[in-house]
mmCIF file of C-alpha atoms in Angstrom:
data_model
loop_
_atom_site.group_PDB
_atom_site.id
_atom_site.type_symbol
_atom_site.label_atom_id
_atom_site.label_comp_id
_atom_site.label_asym_id
_atom_site.label_seq_id
_atom_site.Cartn_x
_atom_site.Cartn_y
_atom_site.Cartn_z
ATOM 1 C CA MET A 1 -7.951 -17.470 9.337
ATOM 2 C CA ASP A 2 -4.343 -19.438 9.525
ATOM 3 C CA ASN A 3 -2.782 -18.387 6.162
ATOM 4 C CA LEU A 4 -2.727 -14.091 6.725
ATOM 5 C CA LYS A 5 -0.855 -11.978 9.210
ATOM 6 C CA ILE A 6 -1.763 -8.167 9.174
ATOM 7 C CA TYR A 7 1.355 -5.097 9.384
ATOM 8 C CA ILE A 8 0.390 -1.247 9.913
ATOM 9 C CA ILE A 9 2.946 1.402 8.812
ATOM 10 C CA HIS A 10 3.260 3.604 11.658
ATOM 11 C CA TYR A 11 4.935 7.061 12.198
ATOM 12 C CA LYS A 12 5.293 6.660 16.216
ATOM 13 C CA GLY A 13 4.407 10.595 16.455
ATOM 14 C CA TYR A 14 0.331 9.453 16.107
ATOM 15 C CA LYS A 15 -0.107 7.604 19.057
ATOM 16 C CA ASP A 16 -4.308 8.365 18.745
ATOM 17 C CA ARG A 17 -3.618 6.150 15.420
ATOM 18 C CA LYS A 18 -1.701 3.220 17.586
ATOM 19 C CA ILE A 19 -4.572 3.733 19.800
ATOM 20 C CA HIS A 20 -7.348 3.398 16.869
ATOM 21 C CA ILE A 21 -5.593 0.097 15.394
ATOM 22 C CA ASP A 22 -5.251 -2.011 18.769
ATOM 23 C CA ARG A 23 -8.977 -1.351 18.806
ATOM 24 C CA MET A 24 -9.497 -1.942 16.019
ATOM 25 C CA LEU A 25 -7.845 -5.764 15.819
ATOM 26 C CA LYS A 26 -7.730 -6.686 19.723
ATOM 27 C CA ASN A 27 -10.774 -8.961 19.265
ATOM 28 C CA ILE A 28 -9.500 -10.836 16.007
ATOM 29 C CA LYS A 29 -7.699 -13.912 16.504
ATOM 30 C CA ILE A 30 -5.661 -13.273 13.181
ATOM 31 C CA PRO A 31 -1.605 -12.376 14.047
ATOM 32 C CA TYR A 32 -0.588 -8.464 13.805
ATOM 33 C CA GLU A 33 2.725 -6.149 13.618
ATOM 34 C CA PHE A 34 3.312 -2.379 14.037
ATOM 35 C CA ILE A 35 5.966 -1.213 11.131
ATOM 36 C CA GLU A 36 6.983 1.206 13.526
ATOM 37 C CA LYS A 37 10.958 1.560 12.857
ATOM 38 C CA TYR A 38 12.611 4.168 10.328
ATOM 39 C CA ASP A 39 10.776 7.106 11.589
ATOM 40 C CA LYS A 40 11.479 10.238 9.352
ATOM 41 C CA GLU A 41 13.978 11.252 13.072
ATOM 42 C CA GLU A 42 15.217 8.007 12.874
ATOM 43 C CA LEU A 43 16.685 7.644 9.055
ATOM 44 C CA THR A 44 20.690 7.932 8.719
ATOM 45 C CA ASP A 45 21.795 8.440 5.578
ATOM 46 C CA GLU A 46 23.301 5.364 5.093
ATOM 47 C CA LEU A 47 19.898 4.213 4.715
ATOM 48 C CA LYS A 48 18.017 7.021 2.990
ATOM 49 C CA PHE A 49 20.701 6.524 0.220
ATOM 50 C CA LYS A 50 19.978 3.042 0.027
ATOM 51 C CA THR A 51 16.407 3.481 -0.191
ATOM 52 C CA TYR A 52 16.323 6.544 -1.810
ATOM 53 C CA GLU A 53 17.950 7.725 -5.399
ATOM 54 C CA ASP A 54 17.111 11.650 -5.668
ATOM 55 C CA SER A 55 17.843 11.501 -9.581
ATOM 56 C CA GLU A 56 15.679 14.006 -12.149
ATOM 57 C CA GLU A 57 16.439 11.177 -14.949
ATOM 58 C CA LYS A 58 14.808 9.025 -13.369
ATOM 59 C CA PHE A 59 12.131 10.437 -12.253
ATOM 60 C CA ASN A 60 11.377 11.717 -15.618
ATOM 61 C CA HIS A 61 11.610 8.413 -17.446
ATOM 62 C CA LYS A 62 9.482 6.989 -14.730
ATOM 63 C CA VAL A 63 6.147 8.990 -14.730
ATOM 64 C CA LYS A 64 6.219 8.726 -18.561
ATOM 65 C CA LEU A 65 3.508 5.601 -17.224
ATOM 66 C CA TRP A 66 1.062 8.281 -15.686
ATOM 67 C CA GLY A 67 1.065 10.704 -20.115
ATOM 68 C CA ASN A 68 0.221 14.477 -18.670
ATOM 69 C CA ARG A 69 -1.098 12.912 -15.545
ATOM 70 C CA ALA A 70 2.527 12.758 -14.370
ATOM 71 C CA ASN A 71 4.112 14.586 -11.541
ATOM 72 C CA LYS A 72 6.286 16.927 -12.105
ATOM 73 C CA TYR A 73 10.022 16.030 -10.560
ATOM 74 C CA TYR A 74 10.441 16.915 -7.177
ATOM 75 C CA LYS A 75 12.840 15.623 -4.881
ATOM 76 C CA LEU A 76 11.271 12.978 -2.107
ATOM 77 C CA ARG A 77 11.170 14.709 1.640
ATOM 78 C CA ASP A 78 12.838 12.838 4.849
ATOM 79 C CA SER A 79 8.574 11.855 5.905
ATOM 80 C CA GLU A 80 8.584 10.225 2.144
ATOM 81 C CA ILE A 81 11.329 8.068 2.711
ATOM 82 C CA SER A 82 10.380 6.681 6.191
ATOM 83 C CA VAL A 83 7.196 5.087 4.641
ATOM 84 C CA ALA A 84 9.134 3.780 1.597
ATOM 85 C CA VAL A 85 11.486 2.483 3.770
ATOM 86 C CA LYS A 86 9.128 0.165 5.761
ATOM 87 C CA PHE A 87 7.291 -0.438 3.358
ATOM 88 C CA VAL A 88 10.429 -2.686 1.981
ATOM 89 C CA GLU A 89 10.879 -3.500 5.452
ATOM 90 C CA THR A 90 7.062 -4.999 5.746
ATOM 91 C CA PHE A 91 7.735 -6.862 2.148
ATOM 92 C CA LYS A 92 10.735 -8.088 3.774
ATOM 93 C CA LYS A 93 9.265 -9.040 6.500
ATOM 94 C CA ILE A 94 5.844 -10.858 4.345
ATOM 95 C CA GLN A 95 9.431 -13.215 2.342
ATOM 96 C CA LYS A 96 10.624 -14.241 5.928
ATOM 97 C CA ASP A 97 7.263 -14.742 7.649
ATOM 98 C CA LYS A 98 6.296 -17.300 5.050
ATOM 99 C CA TYR A 99 2.457 -16.321 5.603
ATOM 100 C CA LYS A 100 0.029 -17.211 2.232
ATOM 101 C CA TYR A 101 -1.189 -13.411 2.144
ATOM 102 C CA SER A 102 -0.694 -10.503 4.105
ATOM 103 C CA LEU A 103 -2.127 -7.447 4.599
ATOM 104 C CA ILE A 104 -0.690 -4.256 4.624
ATOM 105 C CA ILE A 105 -2.584 -1.104 5.947
ATOM 106 C CA GLU A 106 -2.003 2.561 7.006
ATOM 107 C CA ASP A 107 -2.319 3.918 10.628
ATOM 108 C CA ASP A 108 -5.465 6.262 9.995
ATOM 109 C CA VAL A 109 -7.604 3.161 8.469
ATOM 110 C CA ILE A 110 -11.308 3.146 9.032
ATOM 111 C CA PRO A 111 -13.230 -0.177 7.913
ATOM 112 C CA LEU A 112 -15.887 1.055 5.642
ATOM 113 C CA TYR A 113 -17.606 -2.212 7.557
ATOM 114 C CA ASP A 114 -18.223 -4.692 10.800
ATOM 115 C CA ASN A 115 -17.836 -7.260 9.283
ATOM 116 C CA TYR A 116 -14.380 -6.334 7.331
ATOM 117 C CA LEU A 117 -12.507 -9.794 7.857
ATOM 118 C CA LYS A 118 -14.892 -11.656 5.906
ATOM 119 C CA LYS A 119 -15.216 -9.533 3.023
ATOM 120 C CA ILE A 120 -11.040 -9.703 2.778
ATOM 121 C CA GLN A 121 -11.528 -13.376 3.438
ATOM 122 C CA LYS A 122 -14.085 -13.486 0.918
ATOM 123 C CA LEU A 123 -11.721 -11.367 -1.309
ATOM 124 C CA ILE A 124 -8.511 -14.281 -0.757
ATOM 125 C CA LYS A 125 -10.797 -16.988 -1.400
ATOM 126 C CA THR A 126 -12.739 -15.700 -4.859
ATOM 127 C CA GLY A 127 -9.821 -18.448 -6.407
ATOM 128 C CA LYS A 128 -8.826 -15.882 -8.839
ATOM 129 C CA LYS A 129 -4.467 -15.548 -10.078
ATOM 130 C CA TRP A 130 -3.203 -11.599 -8.640
ATOM 131 C CA ASP A 131 -0.362 -10.513 -7.395
ATOM 132 C CA LEU A 132 -1.156 -7.590 -4.824
ATOM 133 C CA MET A 133 -4.834 -6.513 -4.175
ATOM 134 C CA PHE A 134 -6.289 -2.606 -3.760
ATOM 135 C CA ILE A 135 -8.979 -2.785 -0.735
ATOM 136 C CA GLY A 136 -8.772 1.237 0.361
ATOM 137 C CA GLU A 137 -10.617 4.010 -0.973
ATOM 138 C CA GLY A 138 -7.386 5.519 -1.934
ATOM 139 C CA MET A 139 -7.508 8.962 -4.345
ATOM 140 C CA SER A 140 -11.021 9.304 -3.941
ATOM 141 C CA LYS A 141 -14.820 6.889 -4.497
ATOM 142 C CA GLY A 142 -14.678 9.259 -8.051
ATOM 143 C CA PHE A 143 -11.285 8.463 -8.816
ATOM 144 C CA ARG A 144 -12.015 4.195 -7.787
ATOM 145 C CA ASN A 145 -15.001 4.424 -10.142
ATOM 146 C CA ASN A 146 -13.339 5.482 -12.956
ATOM 147 C CA LYS A 147 -10.243 3.283 -13.076
ATOM 148 C CA LEU A 148 -12.838 0.455 -12.586
ATOM 149 C CA GLY A 149 -14.867 1.441 -15.618
ATOM 150 C CA PHE A 150 -18.448 -0.402 -15.933
ATOM 151 C CA LYS A 151 -17.081 -3.869 -15.061
ATOM 152 C CA ARG A 152 -17.853 -2.526 -11.245
ATOM 153 C CA TYR A 153 -21.067 -3.091 -12.072
ATOM 154 C CA MET A 154 -21.394 -6.856 -12.869
ATOM 155 C CA PRO A 155 -22.746 -8.862 -10.201
ATOM 156 C CA PHE A 156 -20.546 -11.552 -9.531
ATOM 157 C CA LEU A 157 -17.380 -10.186 -9.346
ATOM 158 C CA LYS A 158 -15.160 -8.820 -6.587
ATOM 159 C CA SER A 159 -12.115 -7.784 -7.452
ATOM 160 C CA LEU A 160 -11.169 -6.116 -10.818
ATOM 161 C CA LYS A 161 -7.819 -7.174 -13.059
ATOM 162 C CA ILE A 162 -6.636 -3.104 -13.543
ATOM 163 C CA ASP A 163 -4.071 -1.356 -16.500
ATOM 164 C CA HIS A 164 -0.895 0.107 -15.337
ATOM 165 C CA PRO A 165 -0.614 1.759 -13.481
ATOM 166 C CA ALA A 166 -2.654 -0.141 -10.754
ATOM 167 C CA THR A 167 -2.110 1.726 -7.571
ATOM 168 C CA ASN A 168 -4.477 3.975 -5.877
ATOM 169 C CA THR A 169 -2.281 5.323 -2.580
ATOM 170 C CA THR A 170 -0.609 2.898 0.234
ATOM 171 C CA ASP A 171 -3.500 3.193 2.320
ATOM 172 C CA ALA A 172 -4.697 -0.626 2.665
ATOM 173 C CA LEU A 173 -3.648 -3.776 0.308
ATOM 174 C CA ILE A 174 -3.589 -7.778 0.029
ATOM 175 C CA VAL A 175 -0.231 -8.817 -0.756
ATOM 176 C CA ASN A 176 0.044 -12.483 -2.253
ATOM 177 C CA ASN A 177 3.352 -13.920 -0.826
ATOM 178 C CA ASN A 178 3.558 -15.144 -4.282
ATOM 179 C CA CYS A 179 4.710 -12.653 -6.022
ATOM 180 C CA ILE A 180 7.143 -11.374 -3.225
ATOM 181 C CA ASP A 181 10.384 -12.250 -4.709
ATOM 182 C CA LEU A 182 9.773 -10.340 -7.443
ATOM 183 C CA LEU A 183 8.346 -7.670 -5.849
ATOM 184 C CA LEU A 184 11.782 -7.293 -4.030
ATOM 185 C CA GLU A 185 13.856 -7.621 -7.055
ATOM 186 C CA ASP A 186 15.900 -4.147 -8.348
ATOM 187 C CA LEU A 187 13.306 -2.485 -6.140
ATOM 188 C CA THR A 188 15.516 0.246 -4.079
ATOM 189 C CA PRO A 189 16.593 2.753 -4.628
ATOM 190 C CA MET A 190 13.637 3.891 -5.517
ATOM 191 C CA ASN A 191 13.352 7.794 -7.428
ATOM 192 C CA LEU A 192 9.598 8.278 -6.840
ATOM 193 C CA VAL A 193 7.236 8.342 -4.011
ATOM 194 C CA ILE A 194 5.715 5.068 -3.031
ATOM 195 C CA ASP A 195 2.755 4.559 -4.035
ATOM 196 C CA TRP A 196 4.413 5.161 -7.522
ATOM 197 C CA GLU A 197 7.212 3.708 -7.331
ATOM 198 C CA LEU A 198 5.239 0.611 -6.745
ATOM 199 C CA ALA A 199 2.726 1.284 -9.643
ATOM 200 C CA TYR A 200 5.730 1.190 -12.374
ATOM 201 C CA GLN A 201 7.686 -1.261 -10.254
ATOM 202 C CA PHE A 202 3.965 -3.521 -11.574
ATOM 203 C CA TYR A 203 4.484 -2.405 -14.490
ATOM 204 C CA ILE A 204 7.854 -3.596 -15.656
ATOM 205 C CA LYS A 205 7.711 -6.244 -13.653
ATOM 206 C CA ASP A 206 3.811 -7.138 -14.835
ATOM 207 C CA MET A 207 2.269 -8.179 -12.160
ATOM 208 C CA ASN A 208 -1.017 -9.005 -11.532
ATOM 209 C CA ILE A 209 -2.587 -5.721 -10.169
ATOM 210 C CA HIS A 210 -6.399 -6.165 -8.972
ATOM 211 C CA TRP A 211 -8.663 -4.149 -6.903
ATOM 212 C CA SER A 212 -11.288 -4.738 -4.952
ATOM 213 C CA LYS A 213 -14.530 -4.108 -5.746
ATOM 214 C CA LYS A 214 -15.993 -2.200 -3.154
ATOM 215 C CA SER A 215 -13.536 -0.457 -0.973
ATOM 216 C CA ILE A 216 -12.860 -2.644 2.436
ATOM 217 C CA PHE A 217 -11.288 1.071 4.276
ATOM 218 C CA THR A 218 -11.387 4.568 3.936
ATOM 219 C CA GLN A 219 -8.520 6.893 5.356
ATOM 220 C CA GLY A 220 -9.245 9.252 8.604
ATOM 221 C CA SER A 221 -6.151 11.425 7.808
ATOM 222 C CA LYS A 222 -8.915 12.620 4.600
ATOM 223 C CA ASN A 223 -11.989 12.723 5.905
ATOM 224 C CA ASN A 224 -10.336 14.699 9.022
ATOM 225 C CA THR A 225 -10.917 11.650 11.721
ATOM 226 C CA PHE A 226 -6.999 12.160 12.347
ATOM 227 C CA ILE A 227 -4.184 15.097 11.626
ATOM 228 C CA SER A 228 -1.674 14.075 9.055
ATOM 229 C CA LEU A 229 2.479 15.414 9.371
ATOM 230 C CA MET A 230 3.327 14.008 6.166
ATOM 231 C CA ARG A 231 3.657 17.265 4.387
ATOM 232 C CA GLU A 232 6.126 18.338 6.875
#
């Protein structure tokens, strides 16, 4: 696929995860790049200020999108700000690189199929118009099935448009380059953790978000394949 590039959100402290991803991608003919600058230990006050604004008022305004499921206000940890910075840098690279599609994965993803790239190709070639597509298991299989609803049983659909809020973690998503300028517009400073901030941005910008009907990846940090330091 000459119209696709893969970006991996990576924390350099997880050396085992980089080995895992390199093994997973080593035989494919698709360019990939680790996004590993700006670890939590490397963040400057200037960069944190540019990327994240600690505002209880703006936090509470944005989470109204989730109704009674909204998180209570809290200040983001450096590890969460680091991930946000890496996503912003990835979006900027996508804007510059000009591939028609970009696959962003976190460094703990595990494919659920040996032919996962063929399944991604089929998702891209469906002909449906979408801005971003979430293809990971995300929160859980149950959460995913509940959000997809009865349409997940329709045999010929490979992806479904999702009502806002439309994110499901950021473990694996495909970005259509056509939407990248809009996505980056007023994205920072953020007030929420990255997946919730993106969900809010998708909503106010009326973006077309799809989920693949079937998960293509799961997360190794959720099934104890990898440890996670995200909460530290």
